[in-house]
């Protein structure tokens, strides 16, 4: 049965999955990140570097990057699924579908692989990938593999997930569109001007900054979509 909250489909589809997300928050309501994983290729490399630099300036001591040809399916699985503990922060940037993403090589990586070895409880995962945050009801899919979307897979493991419910946008020359929004988000994670920061407030402030720093008369329907489709799955008061 599809679970609904305020008339909207939730990113997790069963009461047990919602309970997992709540229990993970109660067990760890605050993230004190020590390490991070940042990926990207093609036009996403500039954004990946900007996010890595921002995290380093915020005191993250270990930042592992998988860029360009290093973002293979084997390396992706080793870093995402086959280590004892997931990275505290995971910026996974690649071409996506709701149930898989496309590494630099031809071998896809699937959301059904998330259970793996790594413990994702309390981790934060975010992506600019197209449809990375699209929640698809299991019963509308032909197989468990296509029905298990990234939001559902990560929340089942106690993580918080942020992704696009529609297409993500970027630029080959600039950090722009969805790339700029998520770079804003990472910068806002360290903002404490109005009290302890939460993931919900960080995403809200990132969208406000995106809008407020757009040049007069330049805000387009693409910009509106960038802000609209980036969606938080989990509890927004996670600090």
PDB file of C-alpha atoms in Angstrom:
ATOM      1  CA  UNK A   1       0.000   0.000   0.000  1.00  0.00           C
ATOM      2  CA  UNK A   2       1.284   3.467  -0.942  1.00  0.00           C
ATOM      3  CA  UNK A   3       1.708   5.629   2.131  1.00  0.00           C
ATOM      4  CA  UNK A   4       0.503   9.225   1.854  1.00  0.00           C
ATOM      5  CA  UNK A   5       1.285  12.269   3.974  1.00  0.00           C
ATOM      6  CA  UNK A   6      -0.877  15.378   3.512  1.00  0.00           C
ATOM      7  CA  UNK A   7      -2.215  13.867   0.323  1.00  0.00           C
ATOM      8  CA  UNK A   8       1.248  13.405  -1.220  1.00  0.00           C
ATOM      9  CA  UNK A   9       3.112  10.180  -1.895  1.00  0.00           C
ATOM     10  CA  UNK A  10       5.928   9.699   0.546  1.00  0.00           C
ATOM     11  CA  UNK A  11       9.422   8.619  -0.509  1.00  0.00           C
ATOM     12  CA  UNK A  12       8.984   5.397   1.381  1.00  0.00           C
ATOM     13  CA  UNK A  13       6.058   3.177   0.610  1.00  0.00           C
ATOM     14  CA  UNK A  14       5.475   0.988   3.636  1.00  0.00           C
ATOM     15  CA  UNK A  15       4.924   1.760   7.331  1.00  0.00           C
ATOM     16  CA  UNK A  16       8.006  -0.310   8.184  1.00  0.00           C
ATOM     17  CA  UNK A  17      10.138   1.921   5.951  1.00  0.00           C
ATOM     18  CA  UNK A  18       8.763   5.059   7.595  1.00  0.00           C
ATOM     19  CA  UNK A  19       9.503   3.545  10.999  1.00  0.00           C
ATOM     20  CA  UNK A  20      13.106   2.897   9.908  1.00  0.00           C
ATOM     21  CA  UNK A  21      13.532   6.553   8.951  1.00  0.00           C
ATOM     22  CA  UNK A  22      12.064   7.741  12.260  1.00  0.00           C
ATOM     23  CA  UNK A  23      14.121   5.284  14.313  1.00  0.00           C
ATOM     24  CA  UNK A  24      17.313   6.348  12.520  1.00  0.00           C
ATOM     25  CA  UNK A  25      16.577   9.995  13.320  1.00  0.00           C
ATOM     26  CA  UNK A  26      15.818   9.266  16.970  1.00  0.00           C
ATOM     27  CA  UNK A  27      19.031   7.263  17.276  1.00  0.00           C
ATOM     28  CA  UNK A  28      21.116   9.970  15.570  1.00  0.00           C
ATOM     29  CA  UNK A  29      19.354  13.354  15.265  1.00  0.00           C
ATOM     30  CA  UNK A  30      22.648  15.114  14.536  1.00  0.00           C
ATOM     31  CA  UNK A  31      25.253  14.393  11.859  1.00  0.00           C
ATOM     32  CA  UNK A  32      28.840  15.145  12.821  1.00  0.00           C
ATOM     33  CA  UNK A  33      30.439  14.323   9.488  1.00  0.00           C
ATOM     34  CA  UNK A  34      34.056  13.243   9.261  1.00  0.00           C
ATOM     35  CA  UNK A  35      34.134  11.905   5.722  1.00  0.00           C
ATOM     36  CA  UNK A  36      32.466  12.352   2.352  1.00  0.00           C
ATOM     37  CA  UNK A  37      32.225  10.813  -1.090  1.00  0.00           C
ATOM     38  CA  UNK A  38      31.877  13.073  -4.139  1.00  0.00           C
ATOM     39  CA  UNK A  39      31.454  11.773  -7.692  1.00  0.00           C
ATOM     40  CA  UNK A  40      31.103  13.304 -11.132  1.00  0.00           C
ATOM     41  CA  UNK A  41      32.056  13.128 -14.785  1.00  0.00           C
ATOM     42  CA  UNK A  42      31.698  15.214 -17.920  1.00  0.00           C
ATOM     43  CA  UNK A  43      30.036  18.574 -17.106  1.00  0.00           C
ATOM     44  CA  UNK A  44      29.477  17.472 -13.489  1.00  0.00           C
ATOM     45  CA  UNK A  45      33.193  17.570 -12.629  1.00  0.00           C
ATOM     46  CA  UNK A  46      33.211  21.327 -11.962  1.00  0.00           C
ATOM     47  CA  UNK A  47      30.349  20.933  -9.499  1.00  0.00           C
ATOM     48  CA  UNK A  48      32.017  17.927  -7.855  1.00  0.00           C
ATOM     49  CA  UNK A  49      35.207  19.955  -7.372  1.00  0.00           C
ATOM     50  CA  UNK A  50      33.244  22.896  -5.950  1.00  0.00           C
ATOM     51  CA  UNK A  51      31.484  20.616  -3.469  1.00  0.00           C
ATOM     52  CA  UNK A  52      34.762  18.938  -2.480  1.00  0.00           C
ATOM     53  CA  UNK A  53      36.418  22.320  -1.910  1.00  0.00           C
ATOM     54  CA  UNK A  54      33.459  23.508   0.173  1.00  0.00           C
ATOM     55  CA  UNK A  55      33.475  20.405   2.347  1.00  0.00           C
ATOM     56  CA  UNK A  56      37.221  20.730   2.891  1.00  0.00           C
ATOM     57  CA  UNK A  57      36.778  24.347   3.978  1.00  0.00           C
ATOM     58  CA  UNK A  58      34.122  23.170   6.456  1.00  0.00           C
ATOM     59  CA  UNK A  59      36.577  20.802   8.131  1.00  0.00           C
ATOM     60  CA  UNK A  60      35.680  17.448   6.561  1.00  0.00           C
ATOM     61  CA  UNK A  61      38.893  15.511   7.061  1.00  0.00           C
ATOM     62  CA  UNK A  62      38.421  12.723   4.512  1.00  0.00           C
ATOM     63  CA  UNK A  63      36.951  13.442   1.075  1.00  0.00           C
ATOM     64  CA  UNK A  64      37.109  10.642  -1.480  1.00  0.00           C
ATOM     65  CA  UNK A  65      36.367  11.536  -5.081  1.00  0.00           C
ATOM     66  CA  UNK A  66      35.437   9.398  -8.063  1.00  0.00           C
ATOM     67  CA  UNK A  67      35.782  11.612 -11.120  1.00  0.00           C
ATOM     68  CA  UNK A  68      35.618  10.877 -14.831  1.00  0.00           C
ATOM     69  CA  UNK A  69      37.060   7.448 -15.707  1.00  0.00           C
ATOM     70  CA  UNK A  70      37.499   6.585 -12.007  1.00  0.00           C
ATOM     71  CA  UNK A  71      33.721   6.503 -11.591  1.00  0.00           C
ATOM     72  CA  UNK A  72      33.454   2.910 -12.766  1.00  0.00           C
ATOM     73  CA  UNK A  73      30.803   0.441 -11.677  1.00  0.00           C
ATOM     74  CA  UNK A  74      33.391  -1.483  -9.632  1.00  0.00           C
ATOM     75  CA  UNK A  75      34.660   1.653  -7.875  1.00  0.00           C
ATOM     76  CA  UNK A  76      31.084   2.842  -7.325  1.00  0.00           C
ATOM     77  CA  UNK A  77      30.089  -0.403  -5.653  1.00  0.00           C
ATOM     78  CA  UNK A  78      33.256  -0.500  -3.556  1.00  0.00           C
ATOM     79  CA  UNK A  79      32.652   3.032  -2.239  1.00  0.00           C
ATOM     80  CA  UNK A  80      28.867   2.898  -1.892  1.00  0.00           C
ATOM     81  CA  UNK A  81      28.075  -0.658  -0.874  1.00  0.00           C
ATOM     82  CA  UNK A  82      31.159  -2.695   0.033  1.00  0.00           C
ATOM     83  CA  UNK A  83      32.674  -0.727   2.928  1.00  0.00           C
ATOM     84  CA  UNK A  84      31.612  -1.351   6.551  1.00  0.00           C
ATOM     85  CA  UNK A  85      30.247   2.148   7.120  1.00  0.00           C
ATOM     86  CA  UNK A  86      28.820   4.488   4.544  1.00  0.00           C
ATOM     87  CA  UNK A  87      30.363   7.927   4.184  1.00  0.00           C
ATOM     88  CA  UNK A  88      28.647  10.517   6.360  1.00  0.00           C
ATOM     89  CA  UNK A  89      28.025  12.703   3.296  1.00  0.00           C
ATOM     90  CA  UNK A  90      27.504  11.308  -0.211  1.00  0.00           C
ATOM     91  CA  UNK A  91      27.303  13.603  -3.243  1.00  0.00           C
ATOM     92  CA  UNK A  92      26.575  11.113  -6.026  1.00  0.00           C
ATOM     93  CA  UNK A  93      26.530  12.920  -9.359  1.00  0.00           C
ATOM     94  CA  UNK A  94      26.026  11.015 -12.591  1.00  0.00           C
ATOM     95  CA  UNK A  95      23.301  10.339 -15.119  1.00  0.00           C
ATOM     96  CA  UNK A  96      20.417   8.616 -13.307  1.00  0.00           C
ATOM     97  CA  UNK A  97      17.118   6.881 -13.660  1.00  0.00           C
ATOM     98  CA  UNK A  98      14.880   6.410 -10.639  1.00  0.00           C
ATOM     99  CA  UNK A  99      16.243   2.902 -10.038  1.00  0.00           C
ATOM    100  CA  UNK A 100      19.806   3.020 -11.397  1.00  0.00           C
ATOM    101  CA  UNK A 101      22.679   5.326 -12.252  1.00  0.00           C
ATOM    102  CA  UNK A 102      25.187   5.202 -15.062  1.00  0.00           C
ATOM    103  CA  UNK A 103      28.894   5.139 -14.136  1.00  0.00           C
ATOM    104  CA  UNK A 104      31.648   6.059 -16.572  1.00  0.00           C
ATOM    105  CA  UNK A 105      31.634   2.502 -17.913  1.00  0.00           C
ATOM    106  CA  UNK A 106      28.649   0.692 -19.509  1.00  0.00           C
ATOM    107  CA  UNK A 107      27.689  -1.307 -16.383  1.00  0.00           C
ATOM    108  CA  UNK A 108      24.782   0.231 -14.476  1.00  0.00           C
ATOM    109  CA  UNK A 109      24.552   0.464 -10.671  1.00  0.00           C
ATOM    110  CA  UNK A 110      21.114  -0.299  -9.179  1.00  0.00           C
ATOM    111  CA  UNK A 111      19.209   0.963  -6.154  1.00  0.00           C
ATOM    112  CA  UNK A 112      18.494  -2.643  -5.164  1.00  0.00           C
ATOM    113  CA  UNK A 113      22.217  -2.919  -4.317  1.00  0.00           C
ATOM    114  CA  UNK A 114      21.977  -0.339  -1.522  1.00  0.00           C
ATOM    115  CA  UNK A 115      21.496  -2.902   1.293  1.00  0.00           C
ATOM    116  CA  UNK A 116      25.055  -4.189   0.652  1.00  0.00           C
ATOM    117  CA  UNK A 117      27.556  -4.203   3.515  1.00  0.00           C
ATOM    118  CA  UNK A 118      27.659  -0.474   4.271  1.00  0.00           C
ATOM    119  CA  UNK A 119      25.685   0.900   7.213  1.00  0.00           C
ATOM    120  CA  UNK A 120      23.817   3.989   5.949  1.00  0.00           C
ATOM    121  CA  UNK A 121      22.014   4.803   9.193  1.00  0.00           C
ATOM    122  CA  UNK A 122      22.354   8.547   9.804  1.00  0.00           C
ATOM    123  CA  UNK A 123      24.083   9.258   6.471  1.00  0.00           C
ATOM    124  CA  UNK A 124      23.115  12.065   4.073  1.00  0.00           C
ATOM    125  CA  UNK A 125      22.962  11.279   0.348  1.00  0.00           C
ATOM    126  CA  UNK A 126      22.268  13.863  -2.369  1.00  0.00           C
ATOM    127  CA  UNK A 127      22.445  14.017  -6.155  1.00  0.00           C
ATOM    128  CA  UNK A 128      21.770  16.258  -9.143  1.00  0.00           C
ATOM    129  CA  UNK A 129      21.015  13.192 -11.287  1.00  0.00           C
ATOM    130  CA  UNK A 130      17.913  13.223 -13.460  1.00  0.00           C
ATOM    131  CA  UNK A 131      15.027  11.481 -11.672  1.00  0.00           C
ATOM    132  CA  UNK A 132      17.353  10.386  -8.856  1.00  0.00           C
ATOM    133  CA  UNK A 133      14.606  11.453  -6.434  1.00  0.00           C
ATOM    134  CA  UNK A 134      11.624  10.141  -8.378  1.00  0.00           C
ATOM    135  CA  UNK A 135       9.558   7.864  -6.144  1.00  0.00           C
ATOM    136  CA  UNK A 136       7.844   5.114  -8.158  1.00  0.00           C
ATOM    137  CA  UNK A 137       5.264   2.839  -6.482  1.00  0.00           C
ATOM    138  CA  UNK A 138       6.436  -0.752  -6.355  1.00  0.00           C
ATOM    139  CA  UNK A 139       3.123  -2.086  -7.587  1.00  0.00           C
ATOM    140  CA  UNK A 140       3.385  -0.064 -10.809  1.00  0.00           C
ATOM    141  CA  UNK A 141       6.704  -1.662 -11.779  1.00  0.00           C
ATOM    142  CA  UNK A 142       7.303  -4.884 -13.630  1.00  0.00           C
ATOM    143  CA  UNK A 143      10.168  -6.050 -11.394  1.00  0.00           C
ATOM    144  CA  UNK A 144      11.563  -5.370  -7.923  1.00  0.00           C
ATOM    145  CA  UNK A 145      14.643  -3.886  -9.572  1.00  0.00           C
ATOM    146  CA  UNK A 146      12.745  -1.200 -11.501  1.00  0.00           C
ATOM    147  CA  UNK A 147      10.344  -0.617  -8.600  1.00  0.00           C
ATOM    148  CA  UNK A 148      13.035   0.054  -6.002  1.00  0.00           C
ATOM    149  CA  UNK A 149      13.911   3.720  -6.385  1.00  0.00           C
ATOM    150  CA  UNK A 150      16.845   5.511  -4.757  1.00  0.00           C
ATOM    151  CA  UNK A 151      14.773   7.421  -2.200  1.00  0.00           C
ATOM    152  CA  UNK A 152      13.128   4.216  -1.012  1.00  0.00           C
ATOM    153  CA  UNK A 153      16.369   2.227  -1.018  1.00  0.00           C
ATOM    154  CA  UNK A 154      18.347   4.741   1.037  1.00  0.00           C
ATOM    155  CA  UNK A 155      15.574   5.492   3.533  1.00  0.00           C
ATOM    156  CA  UNK A 156      15.135   1.769   4.128  1.00  0.00           C
ATOM    157  CA  UNK A 157      18.708   1.855   5.423  1.00  0.00           C
ATOM    158  CA  UNK A 158      18.146   4.874   7.683  1.00  0.00           C
ATOM    159  CA  UNK A 159      19.713   7.513   5.402  1.00  0.00           C
ATOM    160  CA  UNK A 160      18.340  10.904   4.380  1.00  0.00           C
ATOM    161  CA  UNK A 161      18.145  11.426   0.624  1.00  0.00           C
ATOM    162  CA  UNK A 162      17.848  14.493  -1.621  1.00  0.00           C
ATOM    163  CA  UNK A 163      17.310  14.173  -5.373  1.00  0.00           C
ATOM    164  CA  UNK A 164      15.406  15.420  -8.381  1.00  0.00           C
ATOM    165  CA  UNK A 165      11.885  14.174  -9.076  1.00  0.00           C
ATOM    166  CA  UNK A 166      12.380  15.361 -12.674  1.00  0.00           C
ATOM    167  CA  UNK A 167      15.287  16.226 -14.916  1.00  0.00           C
ATOM    168  CA  UNK A 168      18.409  17.785 -13.437  1.00  0.00           C
ATOM    169  CA  UNK A 169      20.223  20.508 -15.359  1.00  0.00           C
ATOM    170  CA  UNK A 170      23.837  21.619 -15.607  1.00  0.00           C
ATOM    171  CA  UNK A 171      26.250  23.508 -17.819  1.00  0.00           C
ATOM    172  CA  UNK A 172      29.455  22.413 -19.506  1.00  0.00           C
ATOM    173  CA  UNK A 173      31.206  25.734 -18.782  1.00  0.00           C
ATOM    174  CA  UNK A 174      29.723  26.902 -15.480  1.00  0.00           C
ATOM    175  CA  UNK A 175      28.400  25.490 -12.216  1.00  0.00           C
ATOM    176  CA  UNK A 176      24.804  26.267 -13.075  1.00  0.00           C
ATOM    177  CA  UNK A 177      21.187  25.164 -12.648  1.00  0.00           C
ATOM    178  CA  UNK A 178      20.900  22.002 -10.491  1.00  0.00           C
ATOM    179  CA  UNK A 179      24.658  22.039  -9.961  1.00  0.00           C
ATOM    180  CA  UNK A 180      24.494  25.538  -8.494  1.00  0.00           C
ATOM    181  CA  UNK A 181      21.557  24.652  -6.280  1.00  0.00           C
ATOM    182  CA  UNK A 182      23.333  21.685  -4.725  1.00  0.00           C
ATOM    183  CA  UNK A 183      26.580  23.609  -4.348  1.00  0.00           C
ATOM    184  CA  UNK A 184      24.504  26.196  -2.457  1.00  0.00           C
ATOM    185  CA  UNK A 185      23.081  23.383  -0.339  1.00  0.00           C
ATOM    186  CA  UNK A 186      26.500  22.118   0.712  1.00  0.00           C
ATOM    187  CA  UNK A 187      27.563  25.667   1.598  1.00  0.00           C
ATOM    188  CA  UNK A 188      24.403  26.128   3.662  1.00  0.00           C
ATOM    189  CA  UNK A 189      25.040  22.959   5.672  1.00  0.00           C
ATOM    190  CA  UNK A 190      27.661  24.928   7.577  1.00  0.00           C
ATOM    191  CA  UNK A 191      25.483  28.013   8.200  1.00  0.00           C
ATOM    192  CA  UNK A 192      24.556  28.605  11.853  1.00  0.00           C
ATOM    193  CA  UNK A 193      23.394  32.216  11.672  1.00  0.00           C
ATOM    194  CA  UNK A 194      19.901  31.377  12.896  1.00  0.00           C
ATOM    195  CA  UNK A 195      20.714  28.495  15.220  1.00  0.00           C
ATOM    196  CA  UNK A 196      21.757  24.886  14.561  1.00  0.00           C
ATOM    197  CA  UNK A 197      21.461  24.064  10.886  1.00  0.00           C
ATOM    198  CA  UNK A 198      19.178  21.289   9.664  1.00  0.00           C
ATOM    199  CA  UNK A 199      19.038  19.593   6.275  1.00  0.00           C
ATOM    200  CA  UNK A 200      15.577  21.047   5.705  1.00  0.00           C
ATOM    201  CA  UNK A 201      16.662  24.619   6.418  1.00  0.00           C
ATOM    202  CA  UNK A 202      19.838  24.146   4.369  1.00  0.00           C
ATOM    203  CA  UNK A 203      17.836  23.096   1.319  1.00  0.00           C
ATOM    204  CA  UNK A 204      15.341  25.923   1.842  1.00  0.00           C
ATOM    205  CA  UNK A 205      18.119  28.503   2.152  1.00  0.00           C
ATOM    206  CA  UNK A 206      19.849  27.029  -0.915  1.00  0.00           C
ATOM    207  CA  UNK A 207      16.690  27.547  -2.956  1.00  0.00           C
ATOM    208  CA  UNK A 208      16.224  31.073  -1.570  1.00  0.00           C
ATOM    209  CA  UNK A 209      19.814  31.918  -2.483  1.00  0.00           C
ATOM    210  CA  UNK A 210      19.391  30.443  -5.953  1.00  0.00           C
ATOM    211  CA  UNK A 211      16.400  32.696  -6.547  1.00  0.00           C
ATOM    212  CA  UNK A 212      17.827  35.797  -4.898  1.00  0.00           C
ATOM    213  CA  UNK A 213      21.164  35.667  -6.722  1.00  0.00           C
ATOM    214  CA  UNK A 214      19.664  35.270 -10.188  1.00  0.00           C
ATOM    215  CA  UNK A 215      20.257  38.361 -12.319  1.00  0.00           C
ATOM    216  CA  UNK A 216      17.258  40.622 -12.818  1.00  0.00           C
ATOM    217  CA  UNK A 217      15.046  39.329 -15.613  1.00  0.00           C
ATOM    218  CA  UNK A 218      17.089  36.150 -16.048  1.00  0.00           C
ATOM    219  CA  UNK A 219      14.978  33.674 -14.064  1.00  0.00           C
ATOM    220  CA  UNK A 220      13.663  31.159 -16.573  1.00  0.00           C
ATOM    221  CA  UNK A 221      11.306  28.203 -16.520  1.00  0.00           C
ATOM    222  CA  UNK A 222      14.400  26.004 -16.251  1.00  0.00           C
ATOM    223  CA  UNK A 223      15.400  27.782 -13.031  1.00  0.00           C
ATOM    224  CA  UNK A 224      11.895  27.356 -11.666  1.00  0.00           C
ATOM    225  CA  UNK A 225      12.024  23.657 -12.421  1.00  0.00           C
ATOM    226  CA  UNK A 226      15.470  23.293 -10.812  1.00  0.00           C
ATOM    227  CA  UNK A 227      14.080  24.651  -7.547  1.00  0.00           C
ATOM    228  CA  UNK A 228      10.811  22.732  -7.750  1.00  0.00           C
ATOM    229  CA  UNK A 229      12.054  19.206  -8.405  1.00  0.00           C
ATOM    230  CA  UNK A 230      14.875  18.999  -5.844  1.00  0.00           C
ATOM    231  CA  UNK A 231      13.183  17.030  -3.040  1.00  0.00           C
ATOM    232  CA  UNK A 232      14.138  15.994   0.466  1.00  0.00           C
ATOM    233  CA  UNK A 233      13.201  12.482   1.602  1.00  0.00           C
ATOM    234  CA  UNK A 234      13.564  12.034   5.331  1.00  0.00           C
ATOM    235  CA  UNK A 235      13.119  14.195   8.405  1.00  0.00           C
ATOM    236  CA  UNK A 236      13.983  17.860   7.707  1.00  0.00           C
ATOM    237  CA  UNK A 237      14.995  18.588  11.312  1.00  0.00           C
ATOM    238  CA  UNK A 238      18.094  16.378  11.020  1.00  0.00           C
ATOM    239  CA  UNK A 239      20.976  18.596  12.160  1.00  0.00           C
TER     240      UNK A 239
END
